[in-house]
Short mmCIF file of C-alpha atoms in Angstrom, two decimals:
data_model
loop_
_atom_site.label_atom_id
_atom_site.label_comp_id
_atom_site.label_asym_id
_atom_site.label_seq_id
_atom_site.Cartn_x
_atom_site.Cartn_y
_atom_site.Cartn_z
CA MET A 1 -0.27 0.12 -0.34
CA ASN A 2 1.43 3.38 -1.22
CA LEU A 3 0.19 6.62 0.80
CA ILE A 4 1.98 9.99 -0.39
CA ILE A 5 1.56 12.37 1.92
CA SER A 6 2.58 16.39 1.29
CA ASN A 7 2.93 19.36 3.99
CA ALA A 8 2.45 21.62 1.11
CA SER A 9 -0.64 20.91 0.43
CA GLY A 10 -3.63 22.59 2.29
CA GLN A 11 -5.56 19.84 2.70
CA PRO A 12 -5.54 18.16 6.10
CA ILE A 13 -3.38 14.97 7.12
CA TYR A 14 -6.05 13.25 8.46
CA ASP A 15 -7.99 13.83 4.78
CA GLN A 16 -4.69 13.05 2.61
CA ILE A 17 -4.96 9.43 4.22
CA THR A 18 -8.70 8.70 3.51
CA SER A 19 -9.30 9.84 0.37
CA GLN A 20 -5.81 7.98 -0.50
CA ILE A 21 -7.21 4.36 1.35
CA LYS A 22 -10.39 5.10 -0.46
CA GLY A 23 -8.84 5.43 -3.70
CA LEU A 24 -7.03 2.08 -3.31
CA ILE A 25 -10.26 0.36 -2.50
CA LEU A 26 -11.93 2.22 -5.13
CA SER A 27 -10.07 1.09 -7.73
CA GLY A 28 -9.43 -2.29 -5.93
CA GLU A 29 -5.63 -2.69 -5.29
CA LEU A 30 -7.56 -2.85 -2.02
CA HIS A 31 -9.49 -5.48 -0.96
CA ALA A 32 -11.90 -6.63 1.65
CA GLY A 33 -10.72 -8.04 4.34
CA ASP A 34 -7.17 -7.04 3.92
CA ALA A 35 -5.43 -5.95 6.80
CA LEU A 36 -3.86 -2.95 6.94
CA PRO A 37 -1.07 -0.84 9.09
CA SER A 38 -1.97 -0.38 12.83
CA MET A 39 -2.30 3.41 13.52
CA ARG A 40 0.02 3.30 15.41
CA ALA A 41 2.69 1.74 13.18
CA LEU A 42 1.34 4.38 9.69
CA ALA A 43 1.91 7.26 11.96
CA LYS A 44 5.72 5.85 12.28
CA ASP A 45 5.48 5.19 8.57
CA LEU A 46 4.24 8.39 7.88
CA ARG A 47 6.18 9.59 11.03
CA ILE A 48 2.89 11.94 11.73
CA SER A 49 0.72 11.81 15.19
CA VAL A 50 -1.07 8.60 16.25
CA ILE A 51 -4.21 11.08 16.39
CA THR A 52 -3.50 11.94 13.22
CA THR A 53 -4.03 8.02 12.06
CA LYS A 54 -6.69 7.59 14.56
CA ARG A 55 -8.36 9.84 13.00
CA ALA A 56 -8.38 8.81 9.13
CA TYR A 57 -9.70 5.70 10.28
CA GLU A 58 -11.98 6.16 12.57
CA GLU A 59 -13.63 7.98 9.65
CA LEU A 60 -13.32 5.18 6.96
CA GLU A 61 -14.92 3.03 9.49
CA ARG A 62 -17.53 5.80 9.94
CA ASP A 63 -17.78 6.13 6.12
CA GLY A 64 -18.08 1.49 6.39
CA PHE A 65 -14.84 1.30 4.46
CA LEU A 66 -13.01 -0.13 7.21
CA VAL A 67 -13.80 -2.60 10.43
CA SER A 68 -12.15 -2.86 13.11
CA ILE A 69 -11.83 -5.27 15.16
CA PRO A 70 -10.21 -5.15 18.91
CA GLY A 71 -6.86 -6.89 19.07
CA LYS A 72 -6.94 -7.40 15.71
CA GLY A 73 -6.88 -4.74 14.00
CA SER A 74 -8.29 -2.79 10.64
CA PHE A 75 -9.63 -4.36 7.78
CA VAL A 76 -10.87 -3.35 4.24
CA ALA A 77 -14.64 -3.84 4.31
CA GLN A 78 -16.39 -6.44 2.35
CA ALA A 79 -17.25 -4.36 -0.43
CA ASN A 80 -20.33 -2.18 -0.22
CA LEU A 81 -20.79 -1.96 -4.07
CA GLU A 82 -23.69 0.72 -3.74
CA LEU A 83 -21.24 2.68 -1.61
CA VAL A 84 -18.72 1.93 -3.46
CA ARG A 85 -21.02 3.77 -6.50
CA GLU A 86 -22.34 6.37 -4.13
CA GLU A 87 -18.82 8.04 -4.06
CA ASN A 88 -18.24 7.42 -7.51
CA LEU A 89 -20.74 9.15 -8.47
CA LYS A 90 -19.96 12.00 -6.31
CA GLN A 91 -16.54 12.23 -7.94
CA ILE A 92 -18.31 12.18 -11.48
CA GLU A 93 -20.14 15.23 -10.19
CA SER A 94 -17.84 17.21 -8.39
CA ARG A 95 -15.75 16.95 -11.81
CA MET A 96 -18.43 17.94 -13.97
CA GLN A 97 -18.93 21.09 -12.20
CA GLU A 98 -15.52 21.83 -12.82
CA CYS A 99 -16.16 21.43 -16.13
CA ILE A 100 -18.94 23.37 -16.76
CA ALA A 101 -16.73 25.72 -14.68
CA LEU A 102 -14.14 25.48 -17.30
CA ALA A 103 -16.93 25.63 -20.26
CA ALA A 104 -18.60 28.53 -19.09
CA GLN A 105 -15.47 30.25 -18.88
CA SER A 106 -14.42 29.49 -22.36
CA GLY A 107 -17.94 30.64 -23.84
CA LEU A 108 -18.92 26.69 -24.11
CA SER A 109 -22.39 25.81 -24.55
CA LEU A 110 -24.02 22.71 -23.05
CA ASN A 111 -24.22 20.87 -26.70
CA ASP A 112 -20.30 21.44 -27.52
CA LEU A 113 -19.82 19.98 -23.69
CA CYS A 114 -21.87 17.10 -24.86
CA GLU A 115 -20.25 16.53 -28.18
CA ILE A 116 -16.79 16.64 -26.65
CA LEU A 117 -18.07 14.19 -23.60
CA THR A 118 -19.77 11.67 -26.00
CA ILE A 119 -16.65 11.71 -28.58
CA LEU A 120 -14.24 10.65 -25.49
CA TYR A 121 -17.02 7.98 -24.42
CA LYS A 122 -17.06 6.46 -27.68
CA GLY A 123 -13.11 6.60 -27.64
CA GLU A 124 -13.21 8.03 -31.42
CA MET B 1 -5.93 6.15 32.35
CA ASN B 2 -3.78 9.14 31.92
CA ALA B 3 0.24 8.76 31.91
CA ILE B 4 -0.08 12.77 33.28
CA GLU B 5 -2.14 14.74 35.17
CA LEU B 6 -1.77 18.58 36.47
CA GLU B 7 -3.95 20.36 37.86
CA HIS B 8 -3.47 24.22 39.05
CA VAL B 9 0.02 23.95 39.84
CA SER B 10 1.91 26.63 40.73
CA LYS B 11 5.44 26.99 42.23
CA HIS B 12 6.76 30.57 43.20
CA PHE B 13 10.48 31.87 43.14
CA SER B 14 11.43 34.95 44.37
CA THR B 15 11.87 36.37 40.96
CA PHE B 16 9.47 34.29 38.55
CA THR B 17 5.94 32.36 39.26
CA LEU B 18 4.51 29.56 37.94
CA ASP B 19 1.25 29.77 38.38
CA ASP B 20 -1.95 27.89 37.41
CA ILE B 21 -0.41 24.76 35.35
CA SER B 22 -3.28 22.30 33.85
CA PHE B 23 -2.85 19.53 31.29
CA THR B 24 -3.17 16.26 30.98
CA VAL B 25 -1.01 13.23 28.98
CA PRO B 26 -2.85 10.57 28.22
CA MET B 27 -1.38 6.58 27.95
CA GLY B 28 -0.38 6.29 24.46
CA ALA B 29 -0.10 9.79 23.52
CA VAL B 30 3.23 12.29 23.50
CA MET B 31 2.71 15.53 24.29
CA GLY B 32 5.23 18.69 23.45
CA LEU B 33 5.88 20.88 25.77
CA ILE B 34 6.86 24.57 24.34
CA GLY B 35 8.20 27.82 25.39
CA GLU B 36 10.70 30.24 25.45
CA ASN B 37 13.96 30.00 27.73
CA GLY B 38 12.78 30.49 31.18
CA ALA B 39 8.96 30.49 30.09
CA GLY B 40 8.89 27.08 33.25
CA LYS B 41 8.82 24.04 31.00
CA SER B 42 11.69 22.86 33.20
CA THR B 43 10.26 23.92 36.66
CA THR B 44 6.85 22.01 35.73
CA LEU B 45 9.23 19.03 34.60
CA ARG B 46 11.23 19.19 37.72
CA LEU B 47 7.51 19.44 39.54
CA LEU B 48 6.73 16.40 38.26
CA LEU B 49 9.43 14.40 38.67
CA GLY B 50 9.02 15.06 42.23
CA LEU B 51 12.07 17.25 42.47
CA ALA B 52 10.92 20.02 43.78
CA ARG B 53 7.30 20.63 45.47
CA PRO B 54 4.60 22.56 44.40
CA ASP B 55 3.26 25.32 46.18
CA GLY B 56 -0.33 24.49 45.30
CA GLY B 57 -2.33 21.81 43.43
CA GLU B 58 -2.49 18.17 42.19
CA ILE B 59 -0.24 16.46 40.25
CA ARG B 60 -0.64 12.60 39.29
CA VAL B 61 1.38 10.35 37.25
CA PHE B 62 -0.28 7.13 35.87
CA GLY B 63 -3.05 8.03 38.45
CA THR B 64 -1.41 8.37 42.44
CA ASP B 65 0.62 11.01 43.71
CA ASN B 66 3.33 9.08 44.37
CA PRO B 67 4.80 7.34 41.22
CA ASP B 68 6.76 4.39 40.91
CA LYS B 69 10.07 6.09 39.54
CA GLU B 70 11.14 2.59 37.87
CA HIS B 71 8.65 3.09 35.24
CA ILE B 72 9.88 7.07 34.44
CA GLY B 73 12.29 7.35 31.95
CA VAL B 74 14.20 10.47 32.75
CA VAL B 75 15.91 12.68 30.61
CA PHE B 76 17.92 15.85 30.63
CA ASP B 77 19.82 18.52 28.30
CA GLU B 78 22.75 17.62 29.19
CA CYS B 79 24.60 14.00 30.04
CA CYS B 80 24.26 13.26 33.61
CA PHE B 81 26.70 10.60 33.80
CA PRO B 82 30.27 10.76 35.47
CA GLU B 83 32.27 11.47 32.81
CA THR B 84 35.05 9.03 33.76
CA LEU B 85 32.60 5.77 32.98
CA SER B 86 31.87 4.00 29.90
CA ALA B 87 28.21 3.24 28.37
CA ARG B 88 29.44 -0.67 30.61
CA ASP B 89 30.28 0.75 33.78
CA VAL B 90 26.64 2.94 33.23
CA GLY B 91 25.26 -0.18 32.70
CA ARG B 92 26.41 -1.90 35.90
CA VAL B 93 25.87 1.53 38.04
CA LEU B 94 22.07 1.66 37.10
CA ALA B 95 21.47 -2.35 37.54
CA SER B 96 21.24 -2.01 40.83
CA ALA B 97 19.97 0.96 40.75
CA TYR B 98 16.60 -0.43 39.59
CA LYS B 99 14.35 -3.48 40.26
CA THR B 100 13.32 -3.16 36.75
CA TRP B 101 16.83 -2.66 34.79
CA LEU B 102 16.87 -5.04 31.87
CA PRO B 103 20.56 -5.32 30.62
CA ASP B 104 19.91 -7.29 27.74
CA THR B 105 17.68 -4.46 26.72
CA TYR B 106 20.43 -1.89 27.59
CA ALA B 107 22.98 -3.59 25.28
CA ALA B 108 20.66 -3.87 22.46
CA TYR B 109 20.33 0.05 22.77
CA LEU B 110 23.62 0.23 22.69
CA ARG B 111 24.34 -1.64 19.44
CA ARG B 112 21.64 -0.16 18.02
CA PHE B 113 22.95 3.52 18.56
CA GLN B 114 26.43 1.83 17.83
CA LEU B 115 28.06 3.32 20.86
CA PRO B 116 31.03 1.78 21.97
CA GLU B 117 31.10 0.12 25.33
CA LYS B 118 34.43 0.52 26.99
CA LYS B 119 34.89 4.16 25.62
CA LYS B 120 34.88 6.99 28.26
CA ILE B 121 31.77 8.91 28.17
CA LYS B 122 34.04 11.61 28.44
CA ASP B 123 35.18 10.93 24.74
CA TYR B 124 31.43 11.04 23.36
CA SER B 125 30.24 13.60 20.98
CA ARG B 126 27.07 15.34 22.42
CA GLY B 127 25.01 12.98 20.06
CA MET B 128 26.45 9.66 21.75
CA LYS B 129 25.67 11.46 25.09
CA MET B 130 22.21 12.09 24.22
CA LYS B 131 21.41 8.62 22.85
CA LEU B 132 23.25 7.41 26.23
CA SER B 133 21.02 8.81 27.98
CA ILE B 134 17.90 7.70 26.20
CA ALA B 135 19.35 3.92 26.12
CA ALA B 136 18.81 3.95 29.79
CA ALA B 137 16.28 5.93 30.25
CA LEU B 138 14.27 3.54 28.00
CA SER B 139 15.89 0.19 30.10
CA HIS B 140 13.98 0.31 33.09
CA ASP B 141 10.86 -1.43 32.30
CA SER B 142 9.90 2.55 30.87
CA ARG B 143 5.98 3.56 30.64
CA LEU B 144 6.56 7.01 30.53
CA LEU B 145 9.24 8.96 29.04
CA VAL B 146 9.80 12.40 30.24
CA LEU B 147 12.46 14.33 28.43
CA ASP B 148 13.80 17.98 28.91
CA GLU B 149 15.05 19.81 26.25
CA ALA B 150 16.42 16.11 25.05
CA THR B 151 17.28 16.54 21.32
CA SER B 152 18.60 20.77 21.17
CA GLY B 153 21.61 21.03 19.75
CA LEU B 154 22.02 17.84 17.88
CA ASP B 155 22.03 17.16 14.40
CA PRO B 156 19.06 16.07 11.88
CA VAL B 157 20.61 12.57 11.48
CA VAL B 158 20.63 12.02 15.28
CA ARG B 159 17.36 13.64 15.76
CA ASP B 160 15.80 11.69 12.71
CA GLU B 161 17.15 8.38 14.96
CA ILE B 162 15.76 9.63 18.06
CA LEU B 163 12.23 10.34 16.50
CA ASP B 164 12.83 6.46 14.67
CA ILE B 165 13.11 5.59 19.17
CA PHE B 166 10.27 7.20 19.80
CA TYR B 167 7.96 5.90 17.61
CA ASP B 168 8.88 2.36 18.73
CA PHE B 169 8.56 3.44 22.05
CA MET B 170 5.12 4.49 21.29
CA GLN B 171 3.80 1.52 19.05
CA ASP B 172 3.07 0.54 23.14
CA GLU B 173 -0.11 1.85 24.08
CA GLN B 174 0.31 2.38 27.56
CA HIS B 175 3.15 4.20 27.05
CA ALA B 176 3.11 8.05 27.04
CA ILE B 177 5.97 10.31 26.54
CA LEU B 178 6.66 14.19 27.81
CA MET B 179 9.35 16.33 25.65
CA SER B 180 9.86 20.25 26.46
CA SER B 181 11.49 22.16 23.25
CA HIS B 182 11.91 25.68 23.37
CA ILE B 183 13.02 25.09 19.49
CA THR B 184 9.54 23.59 17.53
CA SER B 185 11.72 21.24 15.50
CA ASP B 186 10.92 17.49 12.84
CA LEU B 187 10.87 16.28 16.38
CA GLU B 188 7.40 17.33 17.19
CA ARG B 189 6.02 15.56 14.26
CA ILE B 190 4.91 12.87 16.59
CA CYS B 191 3.53 15.10 19.61
CA ASP B 192 0.11 14.31 19.55
CA TYR B 193 -0.89 17.63 21.91
CA ILE B 194 0.96 20.48 22.80
CA THR B 195 1.28 22.62 25.56
CA PHE B 196 2.46 26.08 25.05
CA ILE B 197 4.02 27.97 28.43
CA HIS B 198 4.83 31.66 28.38
CA GLN B 199 5.91 33.38 31.08
CA GLY B 200 4.83 30.94 33.96
CA ARG B 201 1.75 30.15 32.63
CA ILE B 202 -0.10 28.19 30.22
CA ARG B 203 -1.63 29.63 26.79
CA PHE B 204 -3.26 27.05 25.25
CA SER B 205 -2.79 23.00 25.57
CA GLU B 206 -4.64 21.14 22.78
CA GLU B 207 -4.45 19.04 20.42
CA LYS B 208 -1.90 19.93 17.17
CA ASP B 209 -3.99 18.82 14.59
CA ARG B 210 -6.25 21.40 15.90
CA LEU B 211 -4.27 24.63 16.65
CA LEU B 212 -2.41 23.95 13.08
CA SER B 213 -5.89 24.00 11.77
CA ARG B 214 -7.39 26.06 14.01
CA PHE B 215 -4.82 29.22 13.06
CA GLY B 216 -3.16 30.38 10.56
CA VAL B 217 -1.16 33.64 9.14
CA LEU B 218 -2.65 36.72 7.47
CA ARG B 219 -0.50 38.67 5.91
CA CYS B 220 -2.60 42.05 4.94
CA ASP B 221 -2.55 46.23 5.50
CA GLU B 222 -3.76 47.80 8.85
CA THR B 223 -6.76 49.13 7.35
CA THR B 224 -7.76 45.39 6.43
CA LEU B 225 -6.63 44.69 10.07
CA ARG B 226 -8.56 46.65 12.13
CA ALA B 227 -11.94 45.85 10.41
CA LEU B 228 -11.55 42.38 11.52
CA ASP B 229 -12.94 40.61 14.77
CA SER B 230 -10.38 42.21 17.52
CA ALA B 231 -10.81 38.47 19.36
CA ALA B 232 -9.99 37.15 16.24
CA VAL B 233 -6.28 38.15 16.60
CA HIS B 234 -3.69 37.11 18.59
CA GLY B 235 -0.60 38.39 17.86
CA VAL B 236 0.63 41.43 15.29
CA ARG B 237 4.13 41.46 13.81
CA ARG B 238 4.45 45.14 12.05
CA THR B 239 7.25 46.13 9.32
CA ASN B 240 7.40 49.14 7.32
CA VAL B 241 5.56 47.86 4.75
CA SER B 242 3.51 44.82 5.82
CA VAL B 243 1.35 43.98 8.74
CA GLU B 244 1.70 39.63 9.80
CA ALA B 245 -1.23 38.40 11.94
CA LEU B 246 -2.32 35.15 13.64
CA VAL B 247 -5.47 35.18 13.53
CA GLU B 248 -8.24 32.22 14.17
CA ARG B 249 -9.26 30.92 10.11
CA GLU B 250 -13.19 30.68 11.60
CA ARG B 251 -13.47 34.42 12.95
CA VAL B 252 -11.46 36.04 10.18
CA PRO B 253 -13.59 36.86 6.54
CA ALA B 254 -13.56 34.07 4.09
CA SER B 255 -12.47 35.74 1.45
CA LEU B 256 -9.19 36.84 2.68
CA THR B 257 -6.14 34.77 2.18
CA VAL B 258 -5.23 32.86 5.87
CA ASP B 259 -1.36 31.03 5.37
CA PRO B 260 -0.69 27.71 7.43
CA VAL B 261 0.57 28.48 10.38
CA THR B 262 3.88 26.98 12.02
CA LEU B 263 3.86 26.17 15.59
CA ASP B 264 7.13 28.24 15.60
CA GLU B 265 4.99 31.03 14.79
CA ILE B 266 2.59 30.81 16.59
CA MET B 267 4.92 30.86 19.94
CA VAL B 268 6.64 33.65 18.31
CA PHE B 269 3.56 35.76 17.80
CA THR B 270 2.11 34.75 20.79
CA ALA B 271 4.86 35.66 23.01
CA LYS B 272 4.99 38.73 21.13
CA GLU B 273 0.60 39.76 22.13
CA ALA B 274 1.73 38.96 25.86
#
């Protein structure tokens, strides 16, 4: 598992951890049942405080991506396809918002945008 | 359980007063005690270790006011072993001083730190002396490690090695660390909580992440600064051409650009404000 934490980015460190682990689960790199490093081991590897890794794991658990078993550790949750789909949909929507904003700046219409999307989707 | 609890602790000297010091270090956590020279950090640690008596307030370590010192590892800024001894001699002396002494652990640390066993301590470098102190502090089944300015004056390579040791120590959630420093260095990466002492009083004691996300540095002009809610501003630094202010992010308009802040900057701004 690779996690890349940037101190320069404005994104809080716990947030960088949660979004990257979510990404690894959604992309299929991490599978249901895979063990994650302990919070203390991850803190050591990333050279951050335990409170930060604890917060990241707690958020992932709350969002249903991880299950923690006391005394055993944290594991990737049984894939909840609906959850994964919803997460993807959220990401698609937010990126499309960015596209719309860019299109507006460049004076492109909805039809222009649809055309671009159709071409890209069909892989022409 | 909490490793350390201080409640309204005070101590008066003729020229200096430590006033109403309260903070808590939970088991499994690392607390950084920061503040400039003479702010009261060492006095606080001395009270905590029972080396001085408080005039008021309560101090509990491992939940009791009379803790078992065998489980507290202490490292001061100066190596306190006689200079004519070798690392091996130190091991022999401490073996008779501590019921809980672990000779194998000590030997393993000496190997890990590459400290020659037979060389006299006076021939050690500052980094080696500090590593020897840490090796000794960790070799008597310590559950709490207290460090006073232990890493100031060490080079980045040694500091990094020491950081590794602290992380290894903290893999056990029944351990805790309290370290004081007047320089906020890379070592503070491991800190879960930060307590800032200024002129004998606590200015704040809270989670490091929360502290760093709560505050920011605003660079602006006088007019913008004057328009701000005065409760939002925690310190100002003025030059001929600009104004810098330590601000609480939530209390300033979102339209202003607020830069991320470092612990160093929080310390400098807050000290100036008082």
